[in-house]
Coordinates of C-alpha atoms in Angstrom, one line a residue:
M1 CA 10.0 -54.0 22.1
S2 CA 8.2 -52.4 19.1
L3 CA 5.4 -50.7 19.7
I4 CA 3.2 -53.0 17.1
Q5 CA 3.7 -55.9 20.1
Q6 CA 3.2 -54.2 22.8
L7 CA -0.6 -53.3 21.5
V8 CA -0.3 -56.6 20.8
K9 CA 0.6 -57.9 24.9
K10 CA -2.1 -55.1 25.6
G11 CA -4.7 -56.6 24.0
V12 CA -5.9 -53.7 21.5
L13 CA -4.4 -56.1 18.3
E14 CA -4.6 -59.1 17.1
K15 CA -1.5 -61.0 16.9
E16 CA -2.7 -61.7 12.8
K17 CA -2.8 -58.1 12.5
A18 CA 0.0 -57.2 13.7
T19 CA 1.5 -59.3 10.9
S20 CA 0.7 -57.6 8.5
L21 CA 0.6 -54.7 9.8
E22 CA 4.9 -54.9 10.3
F23 CA 4.8 -56.7 6.6
E24 CA 3.5 -53.3 5.5
I25 CA 5.8 -51.3 7.9
K26 CA 9.1 -52.6 5.6
E27 CA 7.1 -52.3 2.8
S28 CA 5.9 -49.0 2.9
G29 CA 9.2 -47.6 4.6
K30 CA 6.3 -45.8 6.9
K31 CA 7.1 -45.1 10.8
E32 CA 5.1 -47.5 13.0
E33 CA 3.4 -44.2 14.5
E34 CA 2.2 -43.5 10.7
V35 CA 0.9 -46.5 10.3
I36 CA -0.8 -47.5 14.0
L37 CA -2.0 -44.0 13.1
E38 CA -2.9 -44.3 9.9
K39 CA -5.0 -47.8 10.3
G40 CA -7.2 -46.4 13.9
I41 CA -5.8 -49.1 16.1
T42 CA -5.4 -46.7 18.6
S43 CA -5.8 -43.4 19.6
E44 CA -2.7 -41.3 19.2
E45 CA -2.6 -39.2 21.8
S46 CA -3.1 -44.0 24.1
L47 CA 0.2 -44.4 21.1
F48 CA 2.4 -41.1 22.5
N49 CA 1.7 -41.7 26.2
L50 CA 2.6 -45.5 25.7
K51 CA 5.8 -44.3 23.3
S52 CA 6.9 -42.5 26.4
E53 CA 6.7 -45.0 28.7
N54 CA 9.3 -46.8 26.7
L55 CA 11.9 -45.3 26.3
K56 CA 11.5 -43.1 29.3
I57 CA 10.2 -39.2 27.5
P58 CA 8.1 -37.4 28.8
L59 CA 5.7 -36.7 26.7
K60 CA 4.3 -33.2 26.6
E61 CA 1.6 -31.3 26.6
V62 CA 2.6 -27.2 24.6
A63 CA 0.0 -24.1 22.9
A64 CA 1.3 -22.9 19.7
Q65 CA 0.8 -19.2 21.2
D66 CA 3.5 -20.4 24.9
I67 CA 6.3 -20.1 22.6
S68 CA 8.3 -17.3 21.1
L69 CA 9.5 -15.3 17.2
E70 CA 12.6 -15.5 18.9
T71 CA 12.3 -19.0 19.7
L72 CA 11.7 -20.6 17.5
E73 CA 14.0 -18.6 14.8
L74 CA 16.7 -21.1 16.8
I75 CA 15.7 -23.8 14.7
P76 CA 14.2 -23.0 10.8
E77 CA 11.5 -23.6 9.9
E78 CA 12.8 -25.9 7.4
T79 CA 15.0 -28.2 10.5
A80 CA 12.2 -28.5 11.9
K81 CA 10.0 -29.8 8.8
H82 CA 12.8 -32.5 7.7
Y83 CA 13.8 -33.5 11.7
Q84 CA 10.1 -33.2 13.4
M85 CA 10.9 -31.1 16.0
I86 CA 10.5 -27.5 17.0
P87 CA 11.4 -25.7 20.0
L88 CA 9.9 -25.2 22.5
K89 CA 11.2 -23.2 25.2
K90 CA 14.3 -21.3 26.5
K91 CA 15.5 -20.7 29.8
E92 CA 19.0 -19.2 30.1
N93 CA 20.6 -20.9 28.1
L94 CA 18.7 -24.6 28.2
L95 CA 16.5 -25.2 25.0
E96 CA 13.1 -27.4 25.8
V97 CA 12.7 -29.6 22.4
G98 CA 9.3 -31.8 21.3
M99 CA 10.3 -34.2 18.3
I100 CA 8.1 -36.7 17.7
Y101 CA 10.6 -39.2 16.7
P102 CA 13.3 -38.4 19.8
E103 CA 15.0 -42.2 19.6
D104 CA 16.0 -41.0 15.5
L105 CA 19.9 -40.6 15.6
K106 CA 19.7 -38.6 12.5
T107 CA 17.5 -36.0 14.4
Q108 CA 19.8 -36.7 17.5
E109 CA 23.1 -35.1 15.9
A110 CA 20.8 -32.1 13.5
L111 CA 19.4 -31.7 17.7
K112 CA 23.6 -32.0 18.7
F113 CA 25.1 -29.8 15.8
L114 CA 22.6 -26.4 15.8
A115 CA 23.4 -26.7 20.2
R116 CA 27.1 -26.7 19.0
R117 CA 27.2 -23.8 16.2
E118 CA 23.8 -21.6 18.8
R119 CA 26.0 -22.9 21.9
F120 CA 22.7 -24.4 23.7
S121 CA 22.2 -27.4 26.0
F122 CA 18.9 -29.3 25.3
R123 CA 16.0 -31.4 26.7
V124 CA 14.0 -33.1 25.3
F125 CA 11.0 -34.0 24.6
L126 CA 8.1 -36.3 23.5
I127 CA 5.1 -34.8 21.4
T128 CA 2.4 -36.2 19.1
P129 CA 2.1 -35.1 15.4
T130 CA -1.2 -32.6 16.1
T131 CA 1.3 -30.7 18.7
F132 CA 4.2 -31.1 15.7
N133 CA 1.6 -29.2 13.2
N134 CA -0.5 -26.4 15.4
L135 CA 3.2 -25.5 16.3
L136 CA 5.0 -25.6 12.8
K137 CA 1.9 -22.8 11.6
Q138 CA 4.1 -20.3 14.2
Y139 CA 6.6 -20.6 11.5
R140 CA 3.9 -18.6 10.0
T141 CA 2.5 -16.0 11.4
L142 CA 0.8 -12.9 10.2
R143 CA 4.0 -10.4 11.3
R144 CA 7.0 -12.8 10.4
E145 CA 5.5 -13.0 7.6
V146 CA 4.3 -9.5 6.1
G147 CA 7.0 -8.3 8.2
Q148 CA 9.7 -10.0 5.4
A149 CA 7.7 -9.0 2.7
L150 CA 8.0 -5.6 4.0
E151 CA 12.2 -6.5 4.4
E152 CA 12.2 -7.5 0.9
L153 CA 10.3 -4.0 -0.3
E154 CA 12.2 -2.0 0.5
T155 CA 15.4 -3.6 -0.2
E156 CA 13.8 -2.8 -3.5
L157 CA 13.2 0.5 -3.4
K158 CA 17.2 1.5 -2.5
T159 CA 18.7 -1.1 -5.1
E160 CA 16.0 1.1 -7.3
K161 CA 14.6 -1.9 -8.8
I162 CA 11.9 -0.2 -8.0
R163 CA 10.2 3.3 -7.2
L164 CA 6.9 4.9 -5.0
P165 CA 4.8 5.4 -7.9
R166 CA 2.9 8.6 -8.4
T167 CA 0.7 7.8 -11.5
A168 CA -2.6 5.0 -11.2
A169 CA 0.0 2.9 -14.0
E170 CA 2.9 3.2 -12.0
F171 CA 0.7 1.4 -8.8
E172 CA -0.6 -0.8 -10.8
R173 CA 2.8 -1.7 -11.4
L174 CA 3.8 -2.1 -7.8
A175 CA 0.7 -3.7 -7.0
E176 CA 1.6 -6.3 -9.3
E177 CA 5.4 -6.1 -7.3
A178 CA 6.3 -9.5 -5.2
P179 CA 6.2 -8.5 -2.2
I180 CA 2.5 -6.3 -2.4
T181 CA 1.5 -9.3 -3.4
K182 CA 2.9 -11.2 -1.0
I183 CA 2.1 -9.1 1.6
V184 CA -1.2 -9.4 -0.7
A185 CA -1.3 -13.5 0.0
V186 CA 0.1 -13.2 3.2
V187 CA -3.0 -11.4 4.9
L188 CA -5.7 -12.9 2.7
R189 CA -4.6 -16.8 4.1
H190 CA -4.8 -15.9 7.4
A191 CA -7.3 -14.4 7.0
V192 CA -9.2 -18.1 6.2
E193 CA -6.9 -19.5 8.4
S194 CA -8.1 -17.6 11.9
K195 CA -11.5 -18.4 10.5
A196 CA -12.2 -14.6 9.7
S197 CA -15.6 -13.6 7.7
D198 CA -14.6 -10.0 6.9
I199 CA -10.5 -8.6 6.0
H200 CA -10.9 -4.9 7.1
I201 CA -7.8 -3.2 4.8
E202 CA -8.1 0.4 5.8
P203 CA -5.9 3.7 6.3
T204 CA -5.4 6.0 9.0
R205 CA -3.3 9.1 10.0
K206 CA -0.8 7.6 10.8
K207 CA -0.4 3.6 9.5
L208 CA -1.9 1.0 7.5
R209 CA -4.7 -1.3 10.0
V210 CA -5.5 -5.0 8.4
R211 CA -8.8 -6.0 11.3
F212 CA -10.0 -9.4 10.8
R213 CA -14.1 -9.4 12.5
L214 CA -13.7 -13.3 14.4
L215 CA -17.2 -14.8 16.0
G216 CA -18.4 -11.3 15.1
F217 CA -15.5 -8.6 16.8
L218 CA -13.3 -6.9 15.3
H219 CA -9.3 -7.5 15.8
S220 CA -6.5 -5.7 15.4
S221 CA -3.5 -7.9 13.2
I222 CA -1.5 -5.4 11.8
L223 CA -0.6 -2.3 11.1
L224 CA 1.7 -1.4 7.9
P225 CA 3.5 1.5 7.0
L226 CA 0.4 4.4 5.3
R227 CA 2.8 4.3 1.6
I228 CA 2.1 1.3 0.7
H229 CA -1.6 1.0 1.3
P230 CA -2.4 2.5 -2.5
A231 CA -0.2 -0.3 -4.1
V232 CA -2.4 -3.1 -1.4
V233 CA -5.6 -1.3 -2.1
A234 CA -4.7 -1.2 -6.2
R235 CA -3.5 -5.7 -6.2
V236 CA -7.3 -5.8 -3.7
K237 CA -8.5 -4.3 -7.0
I238 CA -7.1 -6.4 -9.4
L239 CA -8.0 -9.1 -8.2
S240 CA -11.3 -8.3 -8.5
N241 CA -11.3 -7.2 -11.9
L242 CA -12.2 -3.6 -10.5
K243 CA -10.5 0.0 -12.1
I244 CA -8.0 0.5 -10.6
D245 CA -7.6 4.4 -10.9
E246 CA -10.6 5.0 -9.8
T247 CA -10.6 5.9 -5.7
R248 CA -14.2 8.2 -6.3
I249 CA -16.5 6.5 -5.9
P250 CA -16.5 2.6 -4.0
Q251 CA -17.2 -0.7 -6.5
D252 CA -17.1 -3.9 -6.2
G253 CA -15.9 -7.0 -7.3
R254 CA -15.0 -10.5 -5.8
F255 CA -12.3 -13.1 -7.4
S256 CA -11.2 -16.5 -6.0
T257 CA -8.4 -18.8 -5.0
K258 CA -6.8 -22.2 -3.3
I259 CA -6.2 -21.6 0.3
D260 CA -4.6 -25.4 2.0
N261 CA -6.2 -27.0 -1.6
K262 CA -9.8 -25.7 0.0
D263 CA -11.6 -23.5 -3.8
I264 CA -12.5 -20.3 -1.5
D265 CA -14.0 -16.7 -2.9
F266 CA -13.7 -13.0 -1.9
R267 CA -16.8 -10.4 -1.6
V268 CA -13.9 -7.3 -1.7
S269 CA -16.4 -3.7 -1.2
T270 CA -14.0 -0.6 -1.9
F271 CA -14.4 3.0 -0.1
P272 CA -13.6 6.0 0.0
T273 CA -12.7 8.0 2.3
T274 CA -11.0 11.0 4.0
L275 CA -8.0 9.8 3.8
G276 CA -7.9 6.9 1.5
E277 CA -9.6 4.3 -0.3
K278 CA -10.7 1.6 2.1
A279 CA -11.5 -2.4 1.7
A280 CA -14.0 -4.3 2.8
I281 CA -13.1 -7.9 1.3
R282 CA -16.0 -10.8 3.0
V283 CA -14.5 -14.8 3.4
L284 CA -16.7 -17.2 2.0
D285 CA -15.3 -20.9 3.3
P286 CA -17.5 -23.0 2.1
S287 CA -16.7 -25.6 5.1
M288 CA -17.2 -22.7 7.2
G289 CA -20.3 -20.6 6.1
M290 CA -22.6 -23.8 4.7
K291 CA -24.8 -25.5 7.6
E292 CA -26.6 -28.5 7.3
F293 CA -30.8 -28.2 8.4
G294 CA -29.8 -29.1 11.3
E295 CA -27.0 -27.6 12.9
L296 CA -28.6 -24.2 12.5
G297 CA -29.6 -24.4 16.1
L298 CA -33.7 -24.5 15.3
E299 CA -34.8 -27.2 18.4
G300 CA -38.2 -28.0 19.4
R301 CA -41.6 -26.2 18.3
N302 CA -38.9 -23.9 16.0
Y303 CA -37.3 -26.4 14.7
E304 CA -40.9 -28.2 14.0
T305 CA -42.6 -26.0 12.0
T306 CA -39.8 -24.1 9.8
N307 CA -39.7 -28.8 8.4
R308 CA -42.6 -28.7 8.4
A309 CA -43.0 -25.7 6.1
T310 CA -40.4 -26.5 4.3
K311 CA -41.7 -30.3 2.8
K312 CA -44.7 -27.2 1.3
P313 CA -45.3 -27.5 -2.1
Y314 CA -46.5 -23.9 -2.2
G315 CA -46.2 -20.2 0.0
L316 CA -43.5 -17.9 0.6
I317 CA -40.8 -19.0 3.4
L318 CA -39.3 -15.4 5.4
T319 CA -35.1 -15.6 7.5
C320 CA -35.6 -12.1 8.8
G321 CA -32.5 -10.4 11.2
P322 CA -30.3 -7.2 10.9
T323 CA -27.0 -7.4 8.7
G324 CA -24.5 -10.2 9.7
C325 CA -27.3 -12.0 11.1
G326 CA -26.9 -15.2 9.2
K327 CA -30.5 -14.9 7.0
T328 CA -28.3 -16.0 3.9
T329 CA -26.9 -19.3 5.6
T330 CA -30.3 -20.2 6.9
L331 CA -31.9 -20.5 3.4
Y332 CA -29.3 -22.3 2.3
A333 CA -29.4 -25.0 4.4
F334 CA -33.0 -25.1 3.3
L335 CA -31.9 -24.8 -0.1
T336 CA -29.2 -27.7 -0.1
R337 CA -32.0 -29.6 1.8
L338 CA -35.0 -29.5 -0.9
N339 CA -32.5 -29.7 -3.1
K340 CA -33.3 -33.1 -5.4
E341 CA -33.1 -34.2 -8.3
E342 CA -36.8 -33.7 -9.4
K343 CA -36.6 -30.3 -8.3
N344 CA -36.2 -27.8 -10.0
I345 CA -34.2 -24.9 -7.5
V346 CA -34.1 -20.9 -9.6
T347 CA -32.2 -18.4 -7.1
L348 CA -31.7 -15.2 -7.7
E349 CA -28.4 -13.1 -5.4
D350 CA -26.7 -10.5 -5.0
P351 CA -24.8 -11.3 -4.5
V352 CA -23.9 -15.2 -4.6
E353 CA -22.2 -16.2 -1.6
Y354 CA -21.3 -20.3 -2.4
F355 CA -21.9 -22.2 -5.5
I356 CA -24.3 -24.8 -4.7
E357 CA -24.0 -28.3 -7.2
G358 CA -27.6 -28.5 -8.7
V359 CA -29.2 -25.2 -7.6
N360 CA -29.5 -22.1 -10.6
Q361 CA -27.7 -19.9 -9.6
S362 CA -27.3 -15.9 -11.1
Q363 CA -26.4 -13.1 -9.7
I364 CA -28.1 -10.2 -10.4
R365 CA -26.5 -6.8 -11.7
P366 CA -28.6 -3.4 -11.3
E367 CA -26.0 -1.7 -13.4
I368 CA -27.1 -3.4 -16.4
G369 CA -30.3 -3.6 -15.9
Y370 CA -30.2 -6.5 -14.2
D371 CA -32.6 -6.2 -10.7
F372 CA -34.4 -8.3 -8.7
P373 CA -37.8 -7.2 -10.1
I374 CA -36.7 -8.3 -14.1
G375 CA -35.5 -11.3 -13.2
L376 CA -38.1 -12.8 -10.9
R377 CA -39.6 -12.1 -14.0
H378 CA -37.3 -14.0 -16.4
V379 CA -37.4 -16.9 -13.1
L380 CA -40.9 -17.9 -13.8
R381 CA -39.9 -18.5 -17.2
Q382 CA -37.3 -21.2 -16.5
D383 CA -39.7 -23.4 -14.7
P384 CA -38.9 -23.2 -11.6
D385 CA -40.7 -25.3 -8.5
I386 CA -37.8 -23.7 -5.5
I387 CA -37.5 -19.8 -5.9
M388 CA -35.2 -18.6 -3.3
V389 CA -34.6 -14.2 -3.4
G390 CA -32.0 -12.8 -1.7
E391 CA -34.2 -9.7 -0.8
I392 CA -36.6 -8.5 -0.7
R393 CA -36.1 -4.3 -0.9
D394 CA -38.8 -2.7 -2.8
E395 CA -42.3 -3.3 -3.6
E396 CA -42.3 -4.7 -7.0
T397 CA -39.5 -6.9 -5.0
A398 CA -42.0 -7.8 -2.9
S399 CA -44.9 -8.0 -5.1
L400 CA -43.1 -10.8 -7.6
V401 CA -42.5 -13.2 -4.7
I402 CA -46.0 -12.8 -3.6
H403 CA -47.4 -13.6 -7.4
A404 CA -45.0 -16.8 -7.3
A405 CA -45.9 -17.7 -4.5
L406 CA -49.3 -17.7 -4.6
T407 CA -49.1 -19.9 -9.0
G408 CA -47.8 -22.9 -7.0
H409 CA -43.8 -22.5 -6.1
L410 CA -41.8 -21.8 -3.1
V411 CA -40.4 -19.0 -2.4
L412 CA -38.1 -17.8 0.5
S413 CA -36.1 -15.2 0.7
T414 CA -35.2 -13.1 3.4
L415 CA -36.1 -9.5 4.8
H416 CA -35.3 -6.9 7.3
T417 CA -36.8 -6.6 9.6
S418 CA -36.3 -6.5 13.8
N419 CA -38.4 -9.4 14.7
A420 CA -40.7 -11.9 13.5
L421 CA -43.5 -10.0 14.4
G422 CA -42.4 -6.6 12.4
A423 CA -42.2 -9.1 9.3
I424 CA -46.4 -8.1 8.0
P425 CA -46.9 -5.0 9.3
R426 CA -43.8 -4.4 7.2
L427 CA -45.3 -6.6 4.1
I428 CA -48.3 -4.0 3.7
D429 CA -45.4 -1.2 4.1
L430 CA -44.8 -2.7 0.7
G431 CA -47.6 -1.7 -0.9
I432 CA -48.5 -5.7 -0.8
Q433 CA -52.8 -5.9 0.1
P434 CA -53.9 -8.2 3.5
Y435 CA -55.9 -10.9 1.2
L436 CA -52.8 -11.8 -0.5
I437 CA -50.7 -12.6 2.1
S438 CA -52.4 -14.7 4.3
P439 CA -52.6 -17.6 1.5
T440 CA -48.8 -17.7 0.8
L441 CA -47.3 -17.2 3.7
N442 CA -46.2 -20.4 4.8
C443 CA -43.7 -19.2 8.3
I444 CA -41.0 -15.8 9.7
V445 CA -37.6 -17.4 10.8
S446 CA -36.3 -14.3 12.3
Q447 CA -32.5 -14.6 13.8
R448 CA -29.6 -13.9 15.6
L449 CA -25.9 -14.8 16.2
V450 CA -24.6 -15.7 19.3
R451 CA -20.9 -17.0 20.0
R452 CA -20.2 -20.4 21.2
L453 CA -18.8 -21.8 23.8
C454 CA -16.1 -24.6 23.3
D455 CA -17.4 -27.7 24.5
D456 CA -13.2 -28.9 25.4
C457 CA -12.7 -25.5 28.1
K458 CA -16.0 -24.0 28.6
K459 CA -16.9 -24.4 32.8
K460 CA -20.2 -25.1 34.8
V461 CA -20.6 -21.7 37.2
R462 CA -23.8 -21.2 40.1
P463 CA -24.4 -17.8 38.3
K464 CA -25.3 -14.1 40.8
K465 CA -28.6 -13.8 42.2
E466 CA -30.3 -11.2 39.6
I467 CA -29.0 -13.9 36.7
K468 CA -30.4 -16.6 38.0
D469 CA -33.6 -15.2 38.6
L470 CA -33.7 -13.5 35.6
I471 CA -33.3 -16.7 34.1
L472 CA -35.9 -18.6 36.0
K473 CA -38.4 -15.7 34.6
E474 CA -38.0 -16.1 31.3
V475 CA -38.8 -20.4 32.5
E476 CA -41.8 -19.4 33.6
N477 CA -43.3 -17.5 30.4
L478 CA -42.6 -19.6 28.9
P479 CA -45.1 -21.4 26.7
P480 CA -46.8 -24.3 28.0
Q481 CA -45.7 -27.0 26.3
V482 CA -42.5 -25.1 25.8
K483 CA -42.0 -25.2 29.7
K484 CA -43.4 -28.8 30.3
T485 CA -39.8 -29.8 29.0
V486 CA -37.4 -27.7 30.1
K487 CA -36.1 -29.2 33.4
V488 CA -33.8 -26.3 35.8
P489 CA -31.2 -28.1 37.8
K490 CA -31.5 -27.4 41.3
P491 CA -29.0 -26.0 42.9
L492 CA -29.4 -23.6 39.0
M493 CA -26.0 -24.2 37.4
I494 CA -24.5 -22.1 33.3
W495 CA -21.8 -22.6 31.4
E496 CA -18.8 -19.2 31.3
A497 CA -16.2 -18.5 29.4
Q498 CA -12.4 -20.4 30.4
G499 CA -10.2 -20.6 27.2
C500 CA -8.0 -23.5 25.8
K501 CA -5.4 -24.2 22.9
K502 CA -8.8 -25.5 20.8
C503 CA -10.4 -22.3 20.5
N504 CA -7.3 -20.1 20.5
N505 CA -8.1 -19.4 24.5
E506 CA -11.1 -17.4 23.2
G507 CA -13.7 -20.2 25.0
F508 CA -16.3 -19.8 21.6
S509 CA -15.9 -21.5 19.3
G510 CA -18.0 -20.4 16.1
R511 CA -21.5 -19.1 16.3
V512 CA -25.5 -20.5 17.0
A513 CA -27.9 -18.4 16.1
L514 CA -31.1 -17.6 18.6
F515 CA -34.2 -18.4 16.2
E516 CA -38.0 -16.8 17.1
V517 CA -40.5 -18.9 14.0
L518 CA -43.9 -17.2 13.2
E519 CA -46.4 -19.9 11.4
M520 CA -49.1 -19.0 9.6
S521 CA -52.6 -20.0 10.8
D522 CA -56.2 -19.3 10.9
N523 CA -55.9 -16.8 13.8
L524 CA -53.2 -14.6 12.3
E525 CA -55.0 -15.3 9.3
D526 CA -58.0 -13.5 10.1
I527 CA -55.0 -11.1 12.3
I528 CA -54.1 -9.7 9.0
L529 CA -57.4 -9.7 7.0
E530 CA -58.7 -7.3 9.4
M531 CA -55.9 -5.1 11.5
P532 CA -53.3 -6.9 12.1
T533 CA -51.2 -4.6 14.5
V534 CA -47.6 -6.2 16.3
E535 CA -49.7 -6.4 19.3
K536 CA -52.2 -8.2 18.2
I537 CA -50.1 -10.9 15.8
A538 CA -47.4 -11.1 19.7
G539 CA -51.2 -12.3 21.3
E540 CA -51.3 -14.9 18.5
A541 CA -47.3 -15.8 18.8
K542 CA -48.5 -16.5 22.4
L543 CA -51.2 -18.4 21.9
Q544 CA -49.5 -20.6 19.0
G545 CA -46.6 -21.9 21.8
M546 CA -43.9 -19.2 19.8
V547 CA -40.7 -19.2 22.8
N548 CA -39.4 -15.4 21.4
M549 CA -35.4 -15.2 20.9
K550 CA -34.5 -14.2 24.3
Q551 CA -36.2 -17.5 25.6
D552 CA -34.1 -19.5 22.9
G553 CA -31.3 -17.9 24.3
I554 CA -31.9 -18.3 27.4
L555 CA -32.7 -22.3 26.8
K556 CA -28.7 -22.7 25.1
V557 CA -27.8 -20.8 27.9
L558 CA -29.4 -24.0 30.0
S559 CA -27.7 -26.7 27.3
G560 CA -24.7 -25.1 27.6
T561 CA -24.3 -23.9 24.2
T562 CA -23.4 -19.7 24.9
T563 CA -23.6 -17.7 28.5
I564 CA -26.3 -15.7 29.7
E565 CA -23.6 -12.0 29.0
E566 CA -23.9 -13.7 24.5
I567 CA -27.6 -13.2 24.8
L568 CA -28.4 -9.9 26.8
R569 CA -25.5 -8.3 24.7
T570 CA -27.8 -9.8 21.8
T571 CA -31.5 -9.9 22.1
E572 CA -31.4 -6.3 24.8
E573 CA -33.1 -3.6 23.1

C-alpha cells in the first residue's frame, strides 16, 4: 500500500485530493514523499515514521557531529548525493547506512557494489531528507576543504608551477592562484554557514590561526602553515581593493559575494602586528543582522517607551553601550519600522552595515574630508524627515545632531557610555548646553547582548540558594508597576543550557539584548537644567519606573530566555 493510500486510510487525506496527488506524481516524475511534504499534508517526522512501519526499517536520527570523516569517506560525496544515502557509523566491519529511499533498487545495487569493493557488511536505516541534508554538509568541513586546497598548493610548489613569492607583485600573483583563492573562499563560506559574526586571520609564531566569533565568543577554527600567511592576507586585500604592498599601516575595506544564494557583505580591517599583518573580517549577513522591532528583546515598559519615542515627529533617540553590543542592529530595527513612502530617511554611517530598501544611506569617508559634521550639514539640505547618524564622536557632531533634532527632525544616533544614566553627562562633556538637551532628547536606550537559550534542549532546574536569593532580591527591587506583573513560580525554577544537534551542542541559539530605557520627563528636564549628576538622574529613573539592565536580565531568566550566568557575566561591573 502506498503512503498516499495509508494517509487516506488514517483520515489525514481526502480521496479526491489523493487522486490528484497520484496524478501529479505520475506526471512530474517526483517521489511520493517529495510531493506529500511539498504540499504540507503531514509533517516529515510523521510521514517517515509511517514509512518506517511500512518497510520494517528503523528510522534513525543522527547528529552531524557524531559522524567521523573516516566513516564518510566509505561512500564518496557524489555517490551519497546521487543515491541519497550516507554512512552513519562503522563498528569493526559493519557499516550503518542511512537512506531516504531504501526501497529503491538502484540504491540497493550501488550499496552492494561499494560493500564488495571496500569489503564491509552493512545495515540500512531510514533517515529523513532533513537529516540527510544536515549530514551531507559534513563532507564540506572546514579542515577537509582547506586541507585539499593545501595539498593542491604543495603539488604546484613541487612541480614548480608556482613558487613561494619574494616580492609584493609575486604575492599578488600567488594570491590569485586557485589553492589560495579556494582557502579564502572556504573560510568565508564556513563562517557564514556557522553564523559567525567575525573572522580573525592572525599570525602566531608557528602557525596562521583562523578564529570565528560565535555568539560573542572567539573559537579557533583552523591552523594553517605560516608561510601562506602573506598570500592569504593579500587575497583578502585583493577582494577588498586594498593596497597589497602597504603592510605598515592599518587599512579598511569591504566586499560582497554570494554564498548559498545569499548576498553577504564582508567588512575588512587589516592591522600591522609584530608577527605580520592581521585581518579582521566582519560578516554582514542581512538574514542574521537585520531584526524586526519586536524581535530585539524590548518588553513591557521598555517596549512602550521606545515605541512612543519613535512615533514622535522630532527629537533625539540615543542608543548607548560598548562596541559590539548591538546598538546598530537596534537603530536599523527602528529605521525599518519608520521606513514609509511618505518619509525621507537619510543616514550617515561608518560603515554602512546593511542596506535598507527605500532609505538613503551614505558612507562617510574621513580620508577625503567627508566626515560626520560635513555629511550632516549636507543631509540637512536633503529635506529629511528622519536622520540616522552612526555615532556621536565629537563636539561638532553632537552640536549638529542637537540642532537637527531642534529644527523638526527625528534623529537616531549612538553614544559610547556604559549605561543610560551616563548619556546626559556625556552630552554635556561634548559641549552641549543643558537647556538644549531638555527639548530635544526623547529617550536613551542602553543595551548589552546575552546568549539566548536553545528552545529545543534548555532544561528547567531548581537554582542554588545564593542564586535564588539574588533573583528574589532583584525582583523585590523592581519598580512597583513592573513588580505587579511578575509571577515568581513556587518552587522557583530557572533554565540552564544543555546542548543538542539543533544548536551544535552549544545550548544557545542566537543572542538577545538586555535593555534599560530612560525617557525625558518634566522632572528630568529640571534636573538637567540644575545639575545633572548621575545620582540625581538615577533617582528620576527610579521614579519613572525604569527597569535597569540587570533587572531586565532577571526577567529574561524567569521567562526562560537566557541563563543567570549570562546575566551575571554581562551586567556585573
